[in-house]
Amino acid sequence: MTDQTWNPLLREQLALHRTSQLRARLDGLTDDEYFWEPAPHCWNVRPRGTGTAPVRAGSGAMTIDFAMPQPDPPPFTTIAWRLGHVIVGVLAVRNATHFGRAATDYQSFEYAPTAAAALTQLDTEYATWLAGVESLGETGLTRPCGEAGFSEGPYAGRPLAALVLHINRELIHHLAEVCLLRDLYLYTHEQTRQEAS
């Protein structure tokens, strides 16, 4: 039996999901879909000064809704919010902590004002993450995450491989939600169009 190398397998799990199931499903995302609020009082990404959430984070023209502590139950979140969470909280913060990206967090990030800009941010952070994981090789996966930033909490004493698996789960989970919201938007708006004709 040959020695198994785990780094390619960890990257393949995410890359295969992205290429075979995810990325094509995000193509053509419109701004209407991106900002669509399918329920009352959604958390969203909004023009600065227009949000009502207790925390409105972001450094540019757009802010993302938050609250600390999070309400129970939490508000429903839009595609824009979910992409913002994935881009910043799941990827960019970890890319900064472990792979040399400029430091960022929810407060300092400049959120995308359009769906196309958000997908560009997602592609950039995803590519940085995947290249960073590859750069770890086999031995780097066994290195402890360390107390690198607020994001590593329960992973601080665990190997980086555990964090990579967590990020894979987060990306698959949240981006599947985005795809489901696209389906809901399509069928909701299709029904509205049929009723109007």
CSV table of C-alpha atoms in Angstrom, one decimal:
chain,number,residue,atom,x,y,z
A,1,MET,CA,0.0,0.0,0.0
A,2,THR,CA,1.4,3.4,-1.0
A,3,ASP,CA,1.5,6.4,1.4
A,4,GLN,CA,-1.6,8.6,0.9
A,5,THR,CA,-1.0,12.3,0.4
A,6,TRP,CA,-3.9,14.2,2.0
A,7,ASN,CA,-3.3,17.7,0.7
A,8,PRO,CA,-4.5,17.0,-2.9
A,9,LEU,CA,-7.5,15.1,-1.5
A,10,LEU,CA,-8.5,18.1,0.7
A,11,ARG,CA,-8.2,20.5,-2.3
A,12,GLU,CA,-10.0,18.1,-4.6
A,13,GLN,CA,-13.0,17.9,-2.4
A,14,LEU,CA,-13.6,21.7,-2.7
A,15,ALA,CA,-12.4,22.0,-6.3
A,16,LEU,CA,-14.6,19.2,-7.6
A,17,HIS,CA,-17.6,20.7,-5.8
A,18,ARG,CA,-16.8,24.1,-7.4
A,19,THR,CA,-16.3,22.9,-10.9
A,20,SER,CA,-18.9,20.2,-11.2
A,21,GLN,CA,-21.7,21.6,-9.1
A,22,LEU,CA,-21.3,25.2,-8.0
A,23,ARG,CA,-19.6,27.8,-10.2
A,24,ALA,CA,-21.7,27.4,-13.3
A,25,ARG,CA,-24.8,27.7,-11.0
A,26,LEU,CA,-23.6,31.2,-10.0
A,27,ASP,CA,-23.0,32.5,-13.5
A,28,GLY,CA,-25.5,35.1,-14.6
A,29,LEU,CA,-26.4,36.1,-11.0
A,30,THR,CA,-28.3,39.4,-11.3
A,31,ASP,CA,-28.3,42.3,-9.0
A,32,ASP,CA,-32.0,41.7,-8.4
A,33,GLU,CA,-31.3,38.2,-7.2
A,34,TYR,CA,-28.2,39.4,-5.2
A,35,PHE,CA,-30.2,41.9,-3.1
A,36,TRP,CA,-33.6,40.1,-3.1
A,37,GLU,CA,-35.2,39.8,0.3
A,38,PRO,CA,-37.5,36.8,0.3
A,39,ALA,CA,-38.7,37.4,3.9
A,40,PRO,CA,-39.4,40.4,6.1
A,41,HIS,CA,-36.5,42.0,8.0
A,42,CYS,CA,-33.7,40.2,6.1
A,43,TRP,CA,-30.1,40.9,6.7
A,44,ASN,CA,-28.5,42.1,3.5
A,45,VAL,CA,-25.7,44.2,2.0
A,46,ARG,CA,-27.0,47.7,1.7
A,47,PRO,CA,-25.9,51.2,0.7
A,48,ARG,CA,-24.2,52.9,3.6
A,49,GLY,CA,-26.7,54.6,5.9
A,50,THR,CA,-29.8,52.7,4.8
A,51,GLY,CA,-29.5,49.6,7.1
A,52,THR,CA,-31.3,49.2,10.4
A,53,ALA,CA,-29.4,46.3,11.9
A,54,PRO,CA,-27.6,47.0,15.1
A,55,VAL,CA,-24.2,46.5,13.4
A,56,ARG,CA,-23.6,47.7,9.8
A,57,ALA,CA,-20.1,46.7,8.9
A,58,GLY,CA,-18.0,47.7,6.0
A,59,SER,CA,-15.5,50.3,4.8
A,60,GLY,CA,-16.9,51.3,1.5
A,61,ALA,CA,-20.2,52.4,0.0
A,62,MET,CA,-21.9,49.2,1.1
A,63,THR,CA,-22.4,47.7,4.6
A,64,ILE,CA,-23.4,44.2,5.8
A,65,ASP,CA,-26.0,43.7,8.5
A,66,PHE,CA,-25.1,42.1,11.8
A,67,ALA,CA,-25.8,42.0,15.5
A,68,MET,CA,-23.7,41.0,18.5
A,69,PRO,CA,-24.9,38.8,20.0
A,70,GLN,CA,-26.9,37.3,17.1
A,71,PRO,CA,-30.7,37.3,17.6
A,72,ASP,CA,-32.5,34.0,18.2
A,73,PRO,CA,-33.8,33.2,15.7
A,74,PRO,CA,-31.4,35.0,13.5
A,75,PRO,CA,-32.9,37.1,10.6
A,76,PHE,CA,-33.1,35.4,7.2
A,77,THR,CA,-30.1,36.4,5.0
A,78,THR,CA,-30.0,37.3,1.3
A,79,ILE,CA,-27.7,36.0,-1.4
A,80,ALA,CA,-25.6,39.2,-1.0
A,81,TRP,CA,-25.3,38.6,2.8
A,82,ARG,CA,-24.4,35.0,2.4
A,83,LEU,CA,-21.8,35.8,-0.3
A,84,GLY,CA,-20.4,38.5,1.9
A,85,HIS,CA,-20.1,36.1,4.8
A,86,VAL,CA,-18.3,33.5,2.6
A,87,ILE,CA,-16.0,36.0,1.0
A,88,VAL,CA,-15.0,37.7,4.2
A,89,GLY,CA,-15.6,35.5,7.2
A,90,VAL,CA,-14.9,32.2,5.6
A,91,LEU,CA,-12.1,33.0,3.1
A,92,ALA,CA,-10.6,36.5,3.3
A,93,VAL,CA,-9.9,36.5,7.0
A,94,ARG,CA,-8.3,33.0,6.8
A,95,ASN,CA,-6.3,34.0,3.7
A,96,ALA,CA,-5.0,37.0,5.7
A,97,THR,CA,-4.3,34.9,8.7
A,98,HIS,CA,-2.5,32.0,7.0
A,99,PHE,CA,-1.6,32.9,3.4
A,100,GLY,CA,-0.3,36.5,3.3
A,101,ARG,CA,-3.4,38.3,2.1
A,102,ALA,CA,-3.8,41.9,3.4
A,103,ALA,CA,-5.5,42.0,6.8
A,104,THR,CA,-9.2,42.3,6.7
A,105,ASP,CA,-12.4,41.7,8.8
A,106,TYR,CA,-16.1,42.4,8.5
A,107,GLN,CA,-15.6,46.1,9.5
A,108,SER,CA,-12.7,46.9,7.1
A,109,PHE,CA,-13.9,45.0,4.1
A,110,GLU,CA,-15.3,46.8,1.0
A,111,TYR,CA,-18.5,44.9,0.1
A,112,ALA,CA,-19.5,44.4,-3.5
A,113,PRO,CA,-22.2,46.8,-4.8
A,114,THR,CA,-23.2,44.3,-7.6
A,115,ALA,CA,-23.6,40.6,-8.1
A,116,ALA,CA,-20.8,40.6,-10.7
A,117,ALA,CA,-18.4,42.3,-8.3
A,118,ALA,CA,-19.2,39.8,-5.5
A,119,LEU,CA,-18.5,36.9,-7.8
A,120,THR,CA,-15.2,38.4,-8.7
A,121,GLN,CA,-14.4,38.8,-5.0
A,122,LEU,CA,-15.4,35.2,-4.4
A,123,ASP,CA,-13.3,33.8,-7.2
A,124,THR,CA,-10.3,35.8,-6.0
A,125,GLU,CA,-10.5,34.7,-2.4
A,126,TYR,CA,-11.2,31.1,-3.4
A,127,ALA,CA,-8.1,31.0,-5.6
A,128,THR,CA,-6.0,32.5,-2.8
A,129,TRP,CA,-7.3,29.9,-0.4
A,130,LEU,CA,-6.8,26.9,-2.7
A,131,ALA,CA,-3.2,28.0,-3.6
A,132,GLY,CA,-2.5,28.6,0.1
A,133,VAL,CA,-3.7,25.1,1.1
A,134,GLU,CA,-1.6,23.7,-1.7
A,135,SER,CA,1.5,25.6,-0.4
A,136,LEU,CA,1.1,23.8,3.0
A,137,GLY,CA,2.1,20.5,1.5
A,138,GLU,CA,1.7,17.5,3.7
A,139,THR,CA,3.7,18.7,6.7
A,140,GLY,CA,2.0,22.1,6.8
A,141,LEU,CA,-1.4,20.4,7.3
A,142,THR,CA,-0.2,19.0,10.6
A,143,ARG,CA,1.0,22.4,11.9
A,144,PRO,CA,-1.3,23.9,14.6
A,145,CYS,CA,-3.6,26.7,13.5
A,146,GLY,CA,-2.4,28.9,16.3
A,147,GLU,CA,-4.1,31.8,17.8
A,148,ALA,CA,-4.1,33.6,14.5
A,149,GLY,CA,-7.0,36.1,14.6
A,150,PHE,CA,-10.4,35.8,16.1
A,151,SER,CA,-11.5,33.3,13.5
A,152,GLU,CA,-9.5,30.3,14.7
A,153,GLY,CA,-11.1,30.0,18.2
A,154,PRO,CA,-11.8,26.2,18.5
A,155,TYR,CA,-9.2,25.4,15.8
A,156,ALA,CA,-6.2,27.2,17.5
A,157,GLY,CA,-4.7,24.0,18.9
A,158,ARG,CA,-5.8,21.7,16.1
A,159,PRO,CA,-3.9,21.0,12.9
A,160,LEU,CA,-4.5,23.2,9.8
A,161,ALA,CA,-6.0,20.1,8.2
A,162,ALA,CA,-9.0,20.5,10.6
A,163,LEU,CA,-9.4,24.1,9.6
A,164,VAL,CA,-9.3,23.2,5.9
A,165,LEU,CA,-12.0,20.6,6.4
A,166,HIS,CA,-14.1,23.2,8.3
A,167,ILE,CA,-13.7,25.7,5.4
A,168,ASN,CA,-14.7,23.1,2.9
A,169,ARG,CA,-17.9,22.4,4.9
A,170,GLU,CA,-18.6,26.1,5.2
A,171,LEU,CA,-18.2,26.8,1.5
A,172,ILE,CA,-20.2,23.8,0.4
A,173,HIS,CA,-23.0,24.6,3.0
A,174,HIS,CA,-23.3,28.4,2.4
A,175,LEU,CA,-22.9,28.3,-1.4
A,176,ALA,CA,-25.5,25.6,-1.7
A,177,GLU,CA,-27.8,27.9,0.2
A,178,VAL,CA,-27.1,30.6,-2.4
A,179,CYS,CA,-28.0,28.2,-5.2
A,180,LEU,CA,-31.2,27.3,-3.5
A,181,LEU,CA,-32.1,31.0,-3.1
A,182,ARG,CA,-31.5,31.4,-6.8
A,183,ASP,CA,-33.9,28.6,-7.5
A,184,LEU,CA,-36.5,30.2,-5.1
A,185,TYR,CA,-36.1,33.6,-6.8
A,186,LEU,CA,-36.5,32.0,-10.3
A,187,TYR,CA,-39.7,30.1,-9.4
A,188,THR,CA,-41.2,32.9,-7.3
A,189,HIS,CA,-40.6,35.5,-10.0
A,190,GLU,CA,-41.7,33.1,-12.8
A,191,GLN,CA,-45.0,32.5,-11.0
A,192,THR,CA,-45.4,36.3,-10.6
A,193,ARG,CA,-44.8,36.8,-14.4
A,194,GLN,CA,-47.3,34.1,-15.3
A,195,GLU,CA,-50.0,35.7,-13.0
A,196,ALA,CA,-49.3,39.1,-14.7
A,197,SER,CA,-49.8,37.8,-18.2
